[in-house]
Amino acid sequence: LIRRTLLAVAAAATCVAAFAPAIAQAQDIKPRIIRFGYGLNEQSNQGRAAKVFVDEVNKRSGGKMKVRAIGAAALGPDTQMQQALIGGAQEMMVGSTATLVGITKEMALWDTPFLFNNVKEADAVLDGPIGQKVMDKLQEKGLVGLVYWENGFRNLTNSKRPVTKMEDLNGIKLRVMQNNVYLDSFKMLGANAIPLPFSELFSALETNTVDGQENPFNTVLSSKFYEVQKYLSITNHVYSPWIVTVSKKWWDGLSKDEQKVLRDAAVASRDFERKDTREEAAKALADLKAKGMQINELPAAEAARMRDKLTHVNAGIGTQVGMDLWNETQAALAKLRSG
Ligand code: TK8
């Protein structure tokens, strides 16, 4: 009888292992505390998706891995957190790919003005082999990239005047991300481009240290830039991804099961984040109008003039990221557009 019971128990255990591999008890998972830093506030699309990541890691690790999501740049701006990850002093973060260009030059690919025409193209390239290739470049610098989230198409706001043509940018002190492509792009368009970390942006706008900035509608709303910016010009000049990264030093000490928990939770957070961001963006303009912003579109001819001017920047990006990667991306986009 004992033997039979043991056999039954063993068979049951095999069943559990075969049919429910997600059960945490069967996995090699230790209790872990994971600091996950981000720059926007808790009420933003970034904050909402960070919460989803917390829940997903909790659920998938049977409560053993606990993510502490810390927003509003409380752990420092993007560039500072990146260094903390590289050094192993912080486990995870999500931030702009643009601020990673100083570490991994290939990230500048995503800063190419007007690279993607729509989010479908962005998803296809970012989640495909090209996005993976760029992400993998982080490893040699001490970072592991997991997924791209959507920051979104960027638009221009300022406190001086409606920007309806390129010349309207002349003399406008415009905050840009700490990134040479953005700096060159807006200088090219005639603005007085000033790199600043995001965490200093609201107060810089409030004190008129800078006159304007560019970010997706979602951020203009969640960071309350409408309180200090009168004009919003719909430029959609670039699609900006966020990227979820892990300290490689820390990652290399995790078991395969723990790494899988983080990878799967990151994918779940990405799927939530893109949907949530797109829903918010679709109604953000009406909200911003209601908050008193004056919104204008660019006449098609003016948009074309700006685009044309910015092609000068593209040549430099090709050299920076490598012509192979550049050409591969252009070919992938051409294929997407023809299909
Ligand atoms: C938040 C930033 C922000 C970015 C910027 O940390 O800096 O303007 O768009 O989302 O990464």
Coordinates of C-alpha atoms and ligand atoms in Angstrom, one line a residue:
L1 CA 0.0 0.0 0.0
I2 CA 2.8 2.4 0.9
R3 CA 4.5 1.6 -2.3
R4 CA 1.3 2.2 -4.3
T5 CA 0.7 5.6 -2.5
L6 CA 4.3 6.7 -3.2
L7 CA 3.8 5.8 -6.8
A8 CA 0.6 7.8 -6.9
V9 CA 2.3 10.7 -5.3
A10 CA 5.2 10.5 -7.8
A11 CA 2.8 10.3 -10.7
A12 CA 0.8 13.3 -9.4
A13 CA 4.1 15.2 -9.0
T14 CA 5.1 14.4 -12.5
C15 CA 1.6 15.6 -13.7
V16 CA 2.0 18.9 -11.9
A17 CA 5.5 19.3 -13.3
A18 CA 4.4 18.5 -16.8
F19 CA 1.1 20.4 -16.9
A20 CA 1.6 23.3 -14.5
P21 CA 5.2 24.3 -15.0
A22 CA 4.3 27.8 -13.8
I23 CA 3.8 26.7 -10.2
A24 CA 6.3 28.7 -8.3
Q25 CA 7.2 26.0 -5.8
A26 CA 8.7 23.9 -8.6
Q27 CA 10.8 26.8 -9.7
D28 CA 14.3 27.9 -8.7
I29 CA 13.2 31.3 -7.3
K30 CA 14.6 33.0 -4.2
P31 CA 13.1 36.0 -2.3
R32 CA 14.3 39.1 -4.2
I33 CA 13.7 42.8 -3.8
I34 CA 13.9 44.6 -7.1
R35 CA 14.1 48.4 -7.3
F36 CA 12.5 49.5 -10.5
G37 CA 13.0 53.2 -11.2
Y38 CA 11.2 55.5 -13.6
G39 CA 11.0 59.2 -14.4
L40 CA 7.4 60.2 -14.7
N41 CA 4.9 60.3 -11.8
E42 CA 2.7 57.5 -10.6
Q43 CA -0.4 58.8 -12.4
S44 CA 1.3 58.7 -15.8
N45 CA 1.2 55.9 -18.4
Q46 CA 4.7 55.0 -17.2
G47 CA 3.5 54.7 -13.6
R48 CA 0.5 52.6 -14.5
A49 CA 2.6 50.2 -16.5
A50 CA 5.2 50.0 -13.7
K51 CA 2.3 48.8 -11.4
V52 CA 1.4 46.1 -13.8
F53 CA 5.0 45.0 -13.9
V54 CA 5.0 44.8 -10.1
D55 CA 1.8 42.6 -10.1
E56 CA 3.0 40.4 -12.9
V57 CA 6.3 39.6 -11.2
N58 CA 4.5 39.0 -7.9
K59 CA 2.1 36.6 -9.5
R60 CA 4.6 34.8 -11.7
S61 CA 7.1 34.3 -8.8
G62 CA 4.5 33.1 -6.3
G63 CA 5.1 36.3 -4.3
K64 CA 8.8 35.7 -3.9
M65 CA 10.1 38.4 -6.1
K66 CA 9.0 41.8 -5.0
V67 CA 9.4 44.8 -7.3
R68 CA 9.5 48.3 -5.6
A69 CA 8.5 50.7 -8.4
I70 CA 9.9 54.1 -7.6
G71 CA 8.7 56.9 -9.9
A72 CA 9.2 60.7 -10.3
A73 CA 12.9 60.2 -10.8
A74 CA 13.3 59.7 -7.0
L75 CA 16.2 57.4 -7.8
G76 CA 17.6 60.0 -10.1
P77 CA 17.1 61.0 -13.8
D78 CA 17.5 58.3 -16.5
T79 CA 21.3 58.8 -17.0
Q80 CA 22.0 58.4 -13.2
M81 CA 19.8 55.3 -12.9
Q82 CA 21.6 53.8 -16.0
Q83 CA 24.9 54.1 -14.1
A84 CA 23.4 52.6 -11.0
L85 CA 22.3 49.6 -13.0
I86 CA 25.7 49.2 -14.7
G87 CA 27.4 49.4 -11.3
G88 CA 24.9 47.0 -9.7
A89 CA 23.5 49.5 -7.2
Q90 CA 20.0 49.3 -8.6
E91 CA 18.3 46.4 -10.3
M92 CA 15.9 47.8 -12.9
M93 CA 14.5 50.9 -14.6
V94 CA 12.4 52.1 -17.5
G95 CA 13.5 55.2 -19.4
S96 CA 14.0 56.8 -22.7
T97 CA 16.2 55.0 -25.3
A98 CA 17.4 58.5 -26.2
T99 CA 19.3 58.9 -23.0
L100 CA 21.1 55.6 -23.6
V101 CA 22.8 56.8 -26.7
G102 CA 25.9 57.9 -24.8
I103 CA 26.3 54.3 -23.6
T104 CA 25.1 52.4 -26.7
K105 CA 25.4 54.5 -29.9
E106 CA 23.1 52.2 -31.9
M107 CA 20.2 53.5 -29.7
A108 CA 20.3 56.7 -31.8
L109 CA 18.5 54.8 -34.5
W110 CA 15.2 55.4 -32.6
D111 CA 15.9 59.2 -32.6
T112 CA 15.7 59.4 -36.4
P113 CA 13.1 62.1 -37.2
F114 CA 10.0 60.6 -38.9
L115 CA 11.4 57.1 -38.8
F116 CA 8.1 55.5 -38.2
N117 CA 4.8 56.6 -39.8
N118 CA 2.6 54.9 -37.3
V119 CA 2.7 52.7 -34.2
K120 CA 2.2 49.5 -36.3
E121 CA 5.6 50.2 -38.0
A122 CA 7.1 51.0 -34.6
D123 CA 5.8 47.7 -33.0
A124 CA 7.0 45.6 -36.0
V125 CA 10.5 47.0 -36.0
L126 CA 11.0 47.3 -32.2
D127 CA 9.7 43.8 -31.5
G128 CA 11.4 42.3 -34.5
P129 CA 15.1 41.4 -35.2
I130 CA 16.3 45.0 -35.5
G131 CA 14.9 46.0 -32.2
Q132 CA 16.4 42.9 -30.6
K133 CA 19.8 43.6 -32.2
V134 CA 19.9 47.2 -30.9
M135 CA 18.8 46.0 -27.4
D136 CA 21.4 43.2 -27.3
K137 CA 24.1 45.9 -27.8
L138 CA 23.5 47.0 -24.3
Q139 CA 24.9 43.8 -22.8
E140 CA 28.5 44.6 -23.5
K141 CA 27.9 47.9 -21.5
G142 CA 26.5 46.1 -18.5
L143 CA 22.8 46.4 -19.2
V144 CA 20.2 43.8 -20.3
G145 CA 17.2 45.2 -22.3
L146 CA 13.9 43.3 -21.9
V147 CA 11.2 45.1 -23.8
Y148 CA 10.4 48.4 -25.5
W149 CA 7.4 50.4 -24.1
E150 CA 5.7 53.2 -26.0
N151 CA 6.6 56.8 -25.0
G152 CA 5.0 57.9 -28.2
F153 CA 5.1 60.4 -31.0
R154 CA 6.5 63.6 -29.8
N155 CA 5.0 67.0 -30.2
L156 CA 6.1 70.5 -29.5
T157 CA 4.9 72.9 -26.7
N158 CA 6.1 76.4 -25.8
S159 CA 5.1 79.5 -23.9
K160 CA 6.0 82.0 -26.7
R161 CA 3.9 81.6 -29.8
P162 CA 2.2 79.0 -32.0
V163 CA 4.7 77.2 -34.1
T164 CA 3.1 77.0 -37.6
K165 CA 6.3 77.2 -39.6
M166 CA 10.0 76.5 -39.2
E167 CA 10.9 80.2 -38.6
D168 CA 8.7 80.3 -35.5
L169 CA 11.3 78.2 -33.8
N170 CA 13.9 80.9 -34.1
G171 CA 15.2 81.9 -30.7
I172 CA 12.9 79.6 -28.8
K173 CA 14.8 78.0 -25.9
L174 CA 13.8 74.4 -26.3
R175 CA 14.6 71.7 -23.8
V176 CA 15.7 68.5 -25.5
M177 CA 16.8 65.2 -24.1
Q178 CA 20.5 64.6 -23.3
N179 CA 21.2 63.3 -26.8
N180 CA 23.2 64.6 -29.7
V181 CA 20.6 63.7 -32.4
Y182 CA 17.9 65.8 -30.6
L183 CA 20.3 68.6 -30.1
D184 CA 21.4 68.6 -33.8
S185 CA 17.8 68.2 -35.0
F186 CA 16.4 71.2 -33.2
K187 CA 19.4 73.4 -33.9
M188 CA 18.9 72.5 -37.5
L189 CA 15.3 73.8 -37.3
G190 CA 16.5 77.0 -35.8
A191 CA 15.7 76.5 -32.1
N192 CA 18.0 77.3 -29.2
A193 CA 18.2 73.6 -28.1
I194 CA 19.2 73.0 -24.5
P195 CA 19.7 69.5 -23.1
L196 CA 18.2 68.9 -19.6
P197 CA 17.2 65.9 -17.6
F198 CA 13.4 65.3 -17.6
S199 CA 13.3 65.7 -13.8
E200 CA 14.3 69.4 -14.1
L201 CA 12.0 70.2 -16.9
F202 CA 8.8 71.4 -15.2
S203 CA 10.7 73.9 -13.0
A204 CA 12.8 75.0 -16.0
L205 CA 9.5 75.7 -17.9
E206 CA 7.9 77.4 -14.9
T207 CA 10.9 79.8 -14.3
N208 CA 11.3 80.4 -18.1
T209 CA 14.8 79.0 -18.1
V210 CA 13.5 77.3 -21.2
D211 CA 10.5 78.3 -23.3
G212 CA 9.4 75.0 -24.7
Q213 CA 9.9 71.2 -24.8
E214 CA 8.7 68.2 -26.9
N215 CA 7.1 65.1 -25.6
P216 CA 4.0 63.0 -26.4
F217 CA 0.5 64.3 -25.4
N218 CA 0.4 61.8 -22.6
T219 CA 3.4 63.4 -20.8
V220 CA 2.2 67.0 -21.4
L221 CA -0.9 65.9 -19.6
S222 CA 0.5 63.7 -16.8
S223 CA 3.4 66.1 -16.0
K224 CA 1.0 69.1 -16.1
F225 CA 3.0 71.0 -18.6
Y226 CA -0.2 72.6 -19.7
E227 CA 0.1 74.7 -16.5
V228 CA 3.3 76.4 -17.9
Q229 CA 2.9 76.0 -21.7
K230 CA 0.3 77.8 -23.7
Y231 CA 1.0 76.5 -27.3
L232 CA 1.0 72.9 -28.6
S233 CA 2.0 72.3 -32.2
I234 CA 1.2 68.8 -33.6
T235 CA 4.5 67.9 -35.2
N236 CA 4.8 64.1 -34.5
H237 CA 8.4 64.6 -35.4
V238 CA 9.7 61.4 -33.9
Y239 CA 8.4 58.2 -32.3
S240 CA 10.1 57.7 -28.9
P241 CA 10.4 54.3 -27.2
W242 CA 11.0 53.6 -23.6
I243 CA 13.1 50.6 -22.7
V244 CA 12.9 48.3 -19.7
T245 CA 16.5 47.5 -18.6
V246 CA 18.1 45.3 -15.9
S247 CA 21.5 45.6 -14.3
K248 CA 23.6 42.8 -16.0
K249 CA 25.7 42.4 -12.9
W250 CA 22.6 41.5 -11.0
W251 CA 20.9 39.6 -13.8
D252 CA 23.8 37.2 -14.2
G253 CA 23.3 36.1 -10.7
L254 CA 19.6 35.1 -11.2
S255 CA 18.4 31.6 -12.0
K256 CA 16.9 30.8 -15.4
D257 CA 13.5 30.7 -13.7
E258 CA 13.9 34.1 -12.2
Q259 CA 15.1 35.5 -15.5
K260 CA 12.0 34.0 -17.1
V261 CA 9.7 35.6 -14.6
L262 CA 11.2 39.0 -15.3
R263 CA 11.1 38.5 -19.1
D264 CA 7.5 37.3 -19.1
A265 CA 6.3 40.0 -16.7
A266 CA 8.1 42.6 -18.9
V267 CA 6.2 41.4 -22.0
A268 CA 2.9 41.5 -20.1
S269 CA 3.7 45.1 -18.9
R270 CA 4.6 46.1 -22.5
D271 CA 1.3 44.8 -23.9
F272 CA -0.7 46.7 -21.2
E273 CA 1.4 49.8 -21.6
R274 CA 1.0 50.2 -25.3
K275 CA -2.7 49.7 -25.1
D276 CA -3.1 52.1 -22.2
T277 CA -0.8 54.7 -23.8
R278 CA -2.7 54.7 -27.1
E279 CA -6.1 55.0 -25.3
E280 CA -4.8 57.9 -23.3
A281 CA -3.2 59.6 -26.3
A282 CA -6.4 59.3 -28.3
K283 CA -8.2 61.5 -25.8
A284 CA -5.4 63.6 -24.5
L285 CA -5.7 66.4 -27.1
A286 CA -9.3 67.1 -26.0
D287 CA -8.1 67.2 -22.4
L288 CA -5.3 69.5 -23.1
K289 CA -7.6 71.8 -25.0
A290 CA -10.0 71.8 -22.0
K291 CA -7.0 72.8 -19.8
G292 CA -6.6 75.9 -22.0
M293 CA -3.8 75.0 -24.4
Q294 CA -3.9 76.5 -27.8
I295 CA -3.4 73.7 -30.3
N296 CA -2.4 73.9 -33.9
E297 CA -1.4 71.5 -36.7
L298 CA 1.4 72.2 -39.1
P299 CA 0.3 72.9 -42.7
A300 CA 1.4 70.0 -44.8
A301 CA 3.9 72.1 -46.8
E302 CA 5.6 73.3 -43.6
A303 CA 5.8 69.8 -42.2
A304 CA 7.4 68.7 -45.5
R305 CA 9.9 71.6 -45.2
M306 CA 10.9 70.5 -41.7
R307 CA 11.2 66.9 -42.7
D308 CA 13.4 67.9 -45.6
K309 CA 15.6 70.0 -43.4
L310 CA 15.9 67.1 -40.9
T311 CA 17.2 64.6 -43.6
H312 CA 20.5 66.3 -43.1
V313 CA 20.5 64.9 -39.6
N314 CA 19.7 61.4 -40.9
A315 CA 23.0 61.0 -42.7
G316 CA 24.8 61.5 -39.4
I317 CA 22.6 59.0 -37.6
G318 CA 23.5 56.4 -40.3
T319 CA 27.2 56.9 -39.6
Q320 CA 26.6 56.8 -35.9
V321 CA 24.6 53.6 -35.8
G322 CA 26.5 51.9 -38.6
M323 CA 25.3 51.8 -42.2
D324 CA 24.4 48.1 -42.1
L325 CA 21.9 48.7 -39.3
W326 CA 20.6 51.8 -41.0
N327 CA 20.1 50.1 -44.4
E328 CA 18.6 47.0 -42.7
T329 CA 16.0 49.3 -41.0
Q330 CA 15.2 51.2 -44.2
A331 CA 14.7 47.9 -46.0
A332 CA 12.5 46.5 -43.2
L333 CA 10.3 49.7 -43.4
A334 CA 10.1 49.6 -47.1
K335 CA 8.9 46.0 -46.9
L336 CA 6.3 46.9 -44.2
R337 CA 5.1 49.7 -46.4
S338 CA 4.8 47.7 -49.5
G339 CA 2.9 44.9 -47.8
Ligands
TK8_1 C1 11.2 60.2 -18.4 C2 11.8 60.6 -19.7 C3 10.8 61.2 -20.7 C4 11.4 61.6 -22.0 C5 12.0 62.9 -21.9 O1 12.2 59.8 -17.5 O2 13.1 63.0 -21.2 O3 11.6 63.9 -22.4 O4 10.4 61.7 -23.0 O5 9.8 60.2 -20.9 O6 12.4 59.4 -20.3

